[in-house]
PDB file of C-alpha atoms in Angstrom:
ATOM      1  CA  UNK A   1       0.000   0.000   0.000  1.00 51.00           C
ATOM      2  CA  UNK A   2       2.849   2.365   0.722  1.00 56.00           C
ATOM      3  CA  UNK A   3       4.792   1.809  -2.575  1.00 66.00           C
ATOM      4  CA  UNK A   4       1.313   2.151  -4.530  1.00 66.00           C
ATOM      5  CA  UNK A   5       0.431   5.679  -2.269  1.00 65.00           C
ATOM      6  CA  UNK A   6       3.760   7.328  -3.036  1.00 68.00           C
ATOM      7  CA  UNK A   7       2.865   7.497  -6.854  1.00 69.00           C
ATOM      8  CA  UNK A   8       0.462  10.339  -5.950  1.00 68.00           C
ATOM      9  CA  UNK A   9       3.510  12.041  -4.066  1.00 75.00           C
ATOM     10  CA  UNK A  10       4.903  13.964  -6.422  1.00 80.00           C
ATOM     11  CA  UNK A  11       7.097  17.307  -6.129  1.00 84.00           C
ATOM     12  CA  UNK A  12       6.208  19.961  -8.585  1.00 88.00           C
ATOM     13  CA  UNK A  13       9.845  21.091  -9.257  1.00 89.00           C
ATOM     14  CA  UNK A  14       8.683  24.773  -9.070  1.00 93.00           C
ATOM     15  CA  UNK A  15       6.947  24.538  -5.605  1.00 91.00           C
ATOM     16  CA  UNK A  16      11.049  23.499  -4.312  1.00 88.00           C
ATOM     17  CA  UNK A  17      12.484  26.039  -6.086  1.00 91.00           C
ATOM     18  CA  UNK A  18       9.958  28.944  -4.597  1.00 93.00           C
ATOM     19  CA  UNK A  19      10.949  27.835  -1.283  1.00 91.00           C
ATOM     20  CA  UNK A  20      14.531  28.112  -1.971  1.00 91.00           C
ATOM     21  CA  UNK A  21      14.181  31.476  -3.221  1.00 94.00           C
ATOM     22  CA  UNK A  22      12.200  32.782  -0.238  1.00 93.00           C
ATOM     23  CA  UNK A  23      12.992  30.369   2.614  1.00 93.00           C
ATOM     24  CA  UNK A  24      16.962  29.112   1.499  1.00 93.00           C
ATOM     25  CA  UNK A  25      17.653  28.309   5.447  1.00 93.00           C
ATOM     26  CA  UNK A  26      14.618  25.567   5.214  1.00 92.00           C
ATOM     27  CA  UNK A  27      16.335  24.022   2.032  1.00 89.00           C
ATOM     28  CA  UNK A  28      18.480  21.644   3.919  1.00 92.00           C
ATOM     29  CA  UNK A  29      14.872  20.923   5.989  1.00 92.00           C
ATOM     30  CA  UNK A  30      12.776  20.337   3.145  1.00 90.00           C
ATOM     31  CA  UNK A  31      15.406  18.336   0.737  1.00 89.00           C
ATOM     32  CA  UNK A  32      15.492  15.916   3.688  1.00 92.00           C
ATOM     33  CA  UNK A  33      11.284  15.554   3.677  1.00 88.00           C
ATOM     34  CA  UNK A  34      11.404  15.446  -0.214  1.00 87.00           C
ATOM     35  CA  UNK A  35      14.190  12.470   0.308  1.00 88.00           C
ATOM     36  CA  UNK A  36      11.983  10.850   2.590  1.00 87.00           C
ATOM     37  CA  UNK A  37       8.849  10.665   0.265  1.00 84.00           C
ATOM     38  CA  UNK A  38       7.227  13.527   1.751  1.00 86.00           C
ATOM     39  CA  UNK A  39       6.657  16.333  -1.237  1.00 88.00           C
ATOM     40  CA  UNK A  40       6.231  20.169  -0.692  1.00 88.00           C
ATOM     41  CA  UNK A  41       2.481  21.446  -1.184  1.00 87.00           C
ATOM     42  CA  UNK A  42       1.572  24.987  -2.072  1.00 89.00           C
ATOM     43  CA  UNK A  43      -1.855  26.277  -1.614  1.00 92.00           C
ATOM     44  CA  UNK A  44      -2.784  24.975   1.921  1.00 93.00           C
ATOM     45  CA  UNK A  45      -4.311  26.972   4.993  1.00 96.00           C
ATOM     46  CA  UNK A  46      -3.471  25.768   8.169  1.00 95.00           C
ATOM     47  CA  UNK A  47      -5.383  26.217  11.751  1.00 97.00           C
ATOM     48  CA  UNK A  48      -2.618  25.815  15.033  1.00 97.00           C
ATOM     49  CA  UNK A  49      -4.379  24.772  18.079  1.00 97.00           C
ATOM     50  CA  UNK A  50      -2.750  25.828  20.871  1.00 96.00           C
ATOM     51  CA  UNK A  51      -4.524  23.336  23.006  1.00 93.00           C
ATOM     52  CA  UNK A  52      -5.981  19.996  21.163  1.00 88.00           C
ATOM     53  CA  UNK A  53      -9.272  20.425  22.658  1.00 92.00           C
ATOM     54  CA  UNK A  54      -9.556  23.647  20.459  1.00 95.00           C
ATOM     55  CA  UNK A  55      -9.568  21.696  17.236  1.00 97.00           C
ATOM     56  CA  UNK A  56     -12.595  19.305  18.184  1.00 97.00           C
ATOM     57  CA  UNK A  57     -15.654  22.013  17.507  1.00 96.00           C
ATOM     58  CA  UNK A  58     -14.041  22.704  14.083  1.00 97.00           C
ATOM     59  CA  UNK A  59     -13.437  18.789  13.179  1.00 98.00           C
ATOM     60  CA  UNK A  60     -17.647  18.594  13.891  1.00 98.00           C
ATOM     61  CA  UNK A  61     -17.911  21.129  11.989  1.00 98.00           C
ATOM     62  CA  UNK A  62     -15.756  19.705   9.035  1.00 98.00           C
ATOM     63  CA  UNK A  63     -17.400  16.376   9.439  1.00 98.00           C
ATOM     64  CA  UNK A  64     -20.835  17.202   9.037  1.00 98.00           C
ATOM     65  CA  UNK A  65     -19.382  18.779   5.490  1.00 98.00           C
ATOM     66  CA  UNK A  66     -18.225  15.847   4.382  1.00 98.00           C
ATOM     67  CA  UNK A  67     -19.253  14.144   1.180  1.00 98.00           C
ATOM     68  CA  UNK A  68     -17.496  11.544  -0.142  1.00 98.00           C
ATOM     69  CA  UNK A  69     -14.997  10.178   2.349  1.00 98.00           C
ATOM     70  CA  UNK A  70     -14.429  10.189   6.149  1.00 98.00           C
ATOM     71  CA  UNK A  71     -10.710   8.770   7.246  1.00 98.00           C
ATOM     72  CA  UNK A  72     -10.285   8.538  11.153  1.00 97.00           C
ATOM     73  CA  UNK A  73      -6.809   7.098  12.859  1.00 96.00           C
ATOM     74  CA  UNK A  74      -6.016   6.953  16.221  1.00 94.00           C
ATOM     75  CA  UNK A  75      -4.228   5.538  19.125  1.00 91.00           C
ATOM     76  CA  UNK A  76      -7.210   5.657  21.538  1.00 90.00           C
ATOM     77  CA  UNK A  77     -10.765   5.715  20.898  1.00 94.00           C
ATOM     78  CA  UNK A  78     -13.195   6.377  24.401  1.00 92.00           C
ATOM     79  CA  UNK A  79     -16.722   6.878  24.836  1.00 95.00           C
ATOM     80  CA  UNK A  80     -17.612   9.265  25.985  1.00 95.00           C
ATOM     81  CA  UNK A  81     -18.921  12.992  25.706  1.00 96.00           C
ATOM     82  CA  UNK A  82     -16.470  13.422  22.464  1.00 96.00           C
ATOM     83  CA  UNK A  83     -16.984  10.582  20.958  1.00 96.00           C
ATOM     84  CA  UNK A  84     -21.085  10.328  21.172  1.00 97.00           C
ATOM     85  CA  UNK A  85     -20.532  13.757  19.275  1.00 97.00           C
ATOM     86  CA  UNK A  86     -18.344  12.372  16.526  1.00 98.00           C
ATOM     87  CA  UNK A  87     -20.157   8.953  16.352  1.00 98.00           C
ATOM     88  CA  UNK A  88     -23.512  10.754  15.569  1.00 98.00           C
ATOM     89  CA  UNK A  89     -22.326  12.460  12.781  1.00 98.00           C
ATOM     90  CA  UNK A  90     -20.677   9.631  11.175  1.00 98.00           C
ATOM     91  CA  UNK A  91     -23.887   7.529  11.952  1.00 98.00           C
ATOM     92  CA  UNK A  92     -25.158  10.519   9.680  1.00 98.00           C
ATOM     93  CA  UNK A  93     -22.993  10.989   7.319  1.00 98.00           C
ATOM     94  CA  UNK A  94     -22.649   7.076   6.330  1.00 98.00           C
ATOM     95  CA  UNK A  95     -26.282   6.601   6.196  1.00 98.00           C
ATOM     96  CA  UNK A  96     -25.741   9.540   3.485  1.00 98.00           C
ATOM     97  CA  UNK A  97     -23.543   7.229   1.661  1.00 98.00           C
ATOM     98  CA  UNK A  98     -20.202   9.053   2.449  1.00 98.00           C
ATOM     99  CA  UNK A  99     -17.449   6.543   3.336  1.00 98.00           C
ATOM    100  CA  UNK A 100     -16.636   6.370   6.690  1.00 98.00           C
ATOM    101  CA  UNK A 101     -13.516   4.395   8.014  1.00 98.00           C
ATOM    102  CA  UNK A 102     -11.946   4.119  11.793  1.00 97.00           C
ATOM    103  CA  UNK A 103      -8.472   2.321  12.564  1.00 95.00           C
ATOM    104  CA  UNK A 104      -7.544   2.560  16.054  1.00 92.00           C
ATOM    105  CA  UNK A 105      -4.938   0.815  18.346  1.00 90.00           C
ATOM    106  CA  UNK A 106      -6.565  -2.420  19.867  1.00 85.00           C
ATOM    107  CA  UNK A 107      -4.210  -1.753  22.559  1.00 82.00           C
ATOM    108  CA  UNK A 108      -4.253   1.517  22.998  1.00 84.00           C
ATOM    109  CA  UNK A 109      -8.023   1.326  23.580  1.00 88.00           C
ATOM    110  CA  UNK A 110      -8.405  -1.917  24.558  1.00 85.00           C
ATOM    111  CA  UNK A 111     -10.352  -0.711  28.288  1.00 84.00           C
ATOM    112  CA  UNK A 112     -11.834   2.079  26.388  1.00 91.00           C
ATOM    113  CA  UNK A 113     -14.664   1.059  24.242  1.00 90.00           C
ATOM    114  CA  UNK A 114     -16.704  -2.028  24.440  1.00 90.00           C
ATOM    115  CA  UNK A 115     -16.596  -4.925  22.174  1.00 85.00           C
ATOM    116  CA  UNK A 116     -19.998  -4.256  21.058  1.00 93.00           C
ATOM    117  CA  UNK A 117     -19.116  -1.109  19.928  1.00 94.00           C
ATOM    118  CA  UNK A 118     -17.537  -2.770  16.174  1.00 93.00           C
ATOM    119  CA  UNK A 119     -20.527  -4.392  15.510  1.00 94.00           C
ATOM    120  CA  UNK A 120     -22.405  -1.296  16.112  1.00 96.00           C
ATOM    121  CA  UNK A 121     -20.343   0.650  13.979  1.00 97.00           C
ATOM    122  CA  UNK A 122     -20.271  -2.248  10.903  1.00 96.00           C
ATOM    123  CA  UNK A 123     -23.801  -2.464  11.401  1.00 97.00           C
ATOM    124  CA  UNK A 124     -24.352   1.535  11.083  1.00 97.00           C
ATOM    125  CA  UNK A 125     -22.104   1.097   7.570  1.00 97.00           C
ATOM    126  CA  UNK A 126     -18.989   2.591   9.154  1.00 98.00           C
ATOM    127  CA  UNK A 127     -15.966   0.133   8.264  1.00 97.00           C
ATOM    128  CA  UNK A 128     -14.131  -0.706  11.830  1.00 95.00           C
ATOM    129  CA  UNK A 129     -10.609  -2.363  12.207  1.00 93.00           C
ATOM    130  CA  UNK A 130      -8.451  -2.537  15.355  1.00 89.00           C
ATOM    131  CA  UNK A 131      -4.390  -2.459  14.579  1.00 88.00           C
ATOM    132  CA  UNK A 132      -2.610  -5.300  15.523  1.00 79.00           C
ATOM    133  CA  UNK A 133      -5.495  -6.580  17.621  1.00 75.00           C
ATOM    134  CA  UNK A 134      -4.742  -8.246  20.909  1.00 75.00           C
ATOM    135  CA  UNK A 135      -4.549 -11.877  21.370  1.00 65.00           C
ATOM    136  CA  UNK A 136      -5.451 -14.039  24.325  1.00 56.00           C
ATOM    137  CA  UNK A 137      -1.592 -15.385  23.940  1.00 55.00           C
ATOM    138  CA  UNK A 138       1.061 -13.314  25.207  1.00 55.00           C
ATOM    139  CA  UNK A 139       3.341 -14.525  22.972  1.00 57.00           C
ATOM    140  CA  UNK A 140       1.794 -12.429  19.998  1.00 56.00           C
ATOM    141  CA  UNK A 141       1.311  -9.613  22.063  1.00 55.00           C
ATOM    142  CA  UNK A 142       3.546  -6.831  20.834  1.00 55.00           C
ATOM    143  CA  UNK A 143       4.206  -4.084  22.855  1.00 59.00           C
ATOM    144  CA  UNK A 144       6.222  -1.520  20.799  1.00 61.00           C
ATOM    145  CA  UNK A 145       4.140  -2.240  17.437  1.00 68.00           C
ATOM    146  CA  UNK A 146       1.614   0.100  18.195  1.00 76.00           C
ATOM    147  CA  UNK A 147      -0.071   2.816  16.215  1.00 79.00           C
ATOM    148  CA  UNK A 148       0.067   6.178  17.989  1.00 86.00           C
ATOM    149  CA  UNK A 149      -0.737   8.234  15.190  1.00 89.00           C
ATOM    150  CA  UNK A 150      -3.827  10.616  15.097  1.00 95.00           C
ATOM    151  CA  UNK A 151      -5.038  11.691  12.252  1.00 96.00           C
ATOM    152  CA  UNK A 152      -8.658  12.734  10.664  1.00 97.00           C
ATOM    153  CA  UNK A 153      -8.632  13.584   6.952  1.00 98.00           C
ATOM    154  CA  UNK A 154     -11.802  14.415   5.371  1.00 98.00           C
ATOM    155  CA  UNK A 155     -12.799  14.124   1.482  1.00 98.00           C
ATOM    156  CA  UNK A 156      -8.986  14.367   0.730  1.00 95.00           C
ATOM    157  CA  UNK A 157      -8.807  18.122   1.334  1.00 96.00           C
ATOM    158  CA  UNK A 158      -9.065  18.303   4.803  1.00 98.00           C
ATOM    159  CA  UNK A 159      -6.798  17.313   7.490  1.00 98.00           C
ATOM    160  CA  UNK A 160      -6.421  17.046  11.046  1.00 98.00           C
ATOM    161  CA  UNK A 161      -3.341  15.622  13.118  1.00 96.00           C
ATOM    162  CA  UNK A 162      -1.351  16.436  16.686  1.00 95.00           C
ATOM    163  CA  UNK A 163      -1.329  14.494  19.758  1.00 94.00           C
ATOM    164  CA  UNK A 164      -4.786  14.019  21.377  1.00 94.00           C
ATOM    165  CA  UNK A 165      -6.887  10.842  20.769  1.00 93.00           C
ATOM    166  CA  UNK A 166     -10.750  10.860  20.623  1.00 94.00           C
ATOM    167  CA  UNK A 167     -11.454  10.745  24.512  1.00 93.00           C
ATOM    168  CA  UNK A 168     -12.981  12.939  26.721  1.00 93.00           C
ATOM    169  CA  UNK A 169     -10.076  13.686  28.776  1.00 92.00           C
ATOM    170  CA  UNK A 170      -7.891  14.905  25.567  1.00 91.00           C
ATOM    171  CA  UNK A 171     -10.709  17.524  25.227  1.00 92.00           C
ATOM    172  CA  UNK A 172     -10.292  18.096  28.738  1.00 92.00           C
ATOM    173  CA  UNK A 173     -14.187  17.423  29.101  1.00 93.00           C
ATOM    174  CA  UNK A 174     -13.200  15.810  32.654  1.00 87.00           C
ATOM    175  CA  UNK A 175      -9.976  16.075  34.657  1.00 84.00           C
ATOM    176  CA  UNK A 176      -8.614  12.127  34.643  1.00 83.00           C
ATOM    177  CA  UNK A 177      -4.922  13.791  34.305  1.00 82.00           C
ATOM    178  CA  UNK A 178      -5.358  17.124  35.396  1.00 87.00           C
ATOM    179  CA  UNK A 179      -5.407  19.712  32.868  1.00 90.00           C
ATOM    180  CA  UNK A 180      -4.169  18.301  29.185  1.00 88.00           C
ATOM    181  CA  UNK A 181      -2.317  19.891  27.034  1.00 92.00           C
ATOM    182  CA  UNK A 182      -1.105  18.733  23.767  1.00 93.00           C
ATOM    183  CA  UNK A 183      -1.345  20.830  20.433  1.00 95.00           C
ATOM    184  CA  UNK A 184      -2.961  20.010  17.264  1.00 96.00           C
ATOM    185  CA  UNK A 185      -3.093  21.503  12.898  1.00 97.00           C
ATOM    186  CA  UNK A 186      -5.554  21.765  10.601  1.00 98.00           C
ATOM    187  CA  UNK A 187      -4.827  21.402   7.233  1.00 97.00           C
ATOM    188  CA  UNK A 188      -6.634  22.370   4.216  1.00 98.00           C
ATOM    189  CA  UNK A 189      -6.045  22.438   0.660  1.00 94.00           C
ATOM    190  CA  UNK A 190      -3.185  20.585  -1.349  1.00 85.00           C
TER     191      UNK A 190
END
């Protein structure tokens, strides 16, 4: 899947050679992204959120828009506040026919939703998969392969990323840690 994705990662040679001309102390910077597979984009607003919490009103927001895809990631999924929020509007927005797809860490969430909760969301059209689901054997349990990554994108044009998962106390909805903090970017365009 990787080798077949990085065809559509392609660096317009004049979008590299802008940035040199106004930004030549990011050069070294962005050669080293380009040489890692990850192209330079013009023509994309961003949103910083100072706190994560900040971005989740927006992500609604951008979610009820959406209408042809709906790509959710993340470490740990909770019920919750947050999440009966999200759910309902991709409960909405499948029913609509807009894909709507959720990969989160069996791990990672593994005392944080019920079981029940994948069949719910297959039955409601929403295609659910746990990454690198937990096994009853230890021996295939693997600690360190793990996928912490959080990331929403929506219809391809529209994306989301930082370091709070979908639960209640990343939104700082209730205090389980104290007071979160962990920053988050919207991106949209290219």
């Amino acid at each position: 899947a990787l080798i077949r994705g990085s065809s559509y990662y392609q660096q317009d040679p004049r979008v590299y050679a802008e940035l040199e001309k106004l930004h030549p102390w990011r050069k070294r910077m962005a050669g080293f992204l380009l040489r890692e597979g990850f192209p330079l984009y013009q023509n994309t607003q961003y949103c910083y959120f100072p706190l994560g919490e900040l971005q989740f009103e927006q992500m609604l927001a951008d979610l009820e828009k959406a209408e042809r895809f709906i790509f959710i990631e993340y470490y740990i999924l909770a019920t919750g506040r947050l999440w009966d929020r999200i759910h309902d509007v991709l409960r909405r927005k499948a029913s609509q026919g807009v894909e709507v797809r959720i990969l989160f860490d069996d791990l990672g969430s593994i005392i944080t939703i019920p079981q029940s909760l994948i069949a719910q969301l297959k039955n409601e059209q929403i295609q659910v998969q746990p990454f690198n689901p937990v096994h009853r054997y230890i021996s295939r349990l693997y600690i360190n392969y793990r996928n912490h990554q959080k990331i929403v994108v929506i219809d391809g044009n529209i994306g989301y990323t930082g370091g709070t998962n979908l639960a209640d106390e990343y939104a700082n909805l209730y205090p389980k840690y104290g007071h979160w903090k962990d920053t988050a970017i919207r991106l949209e365009g290219e």
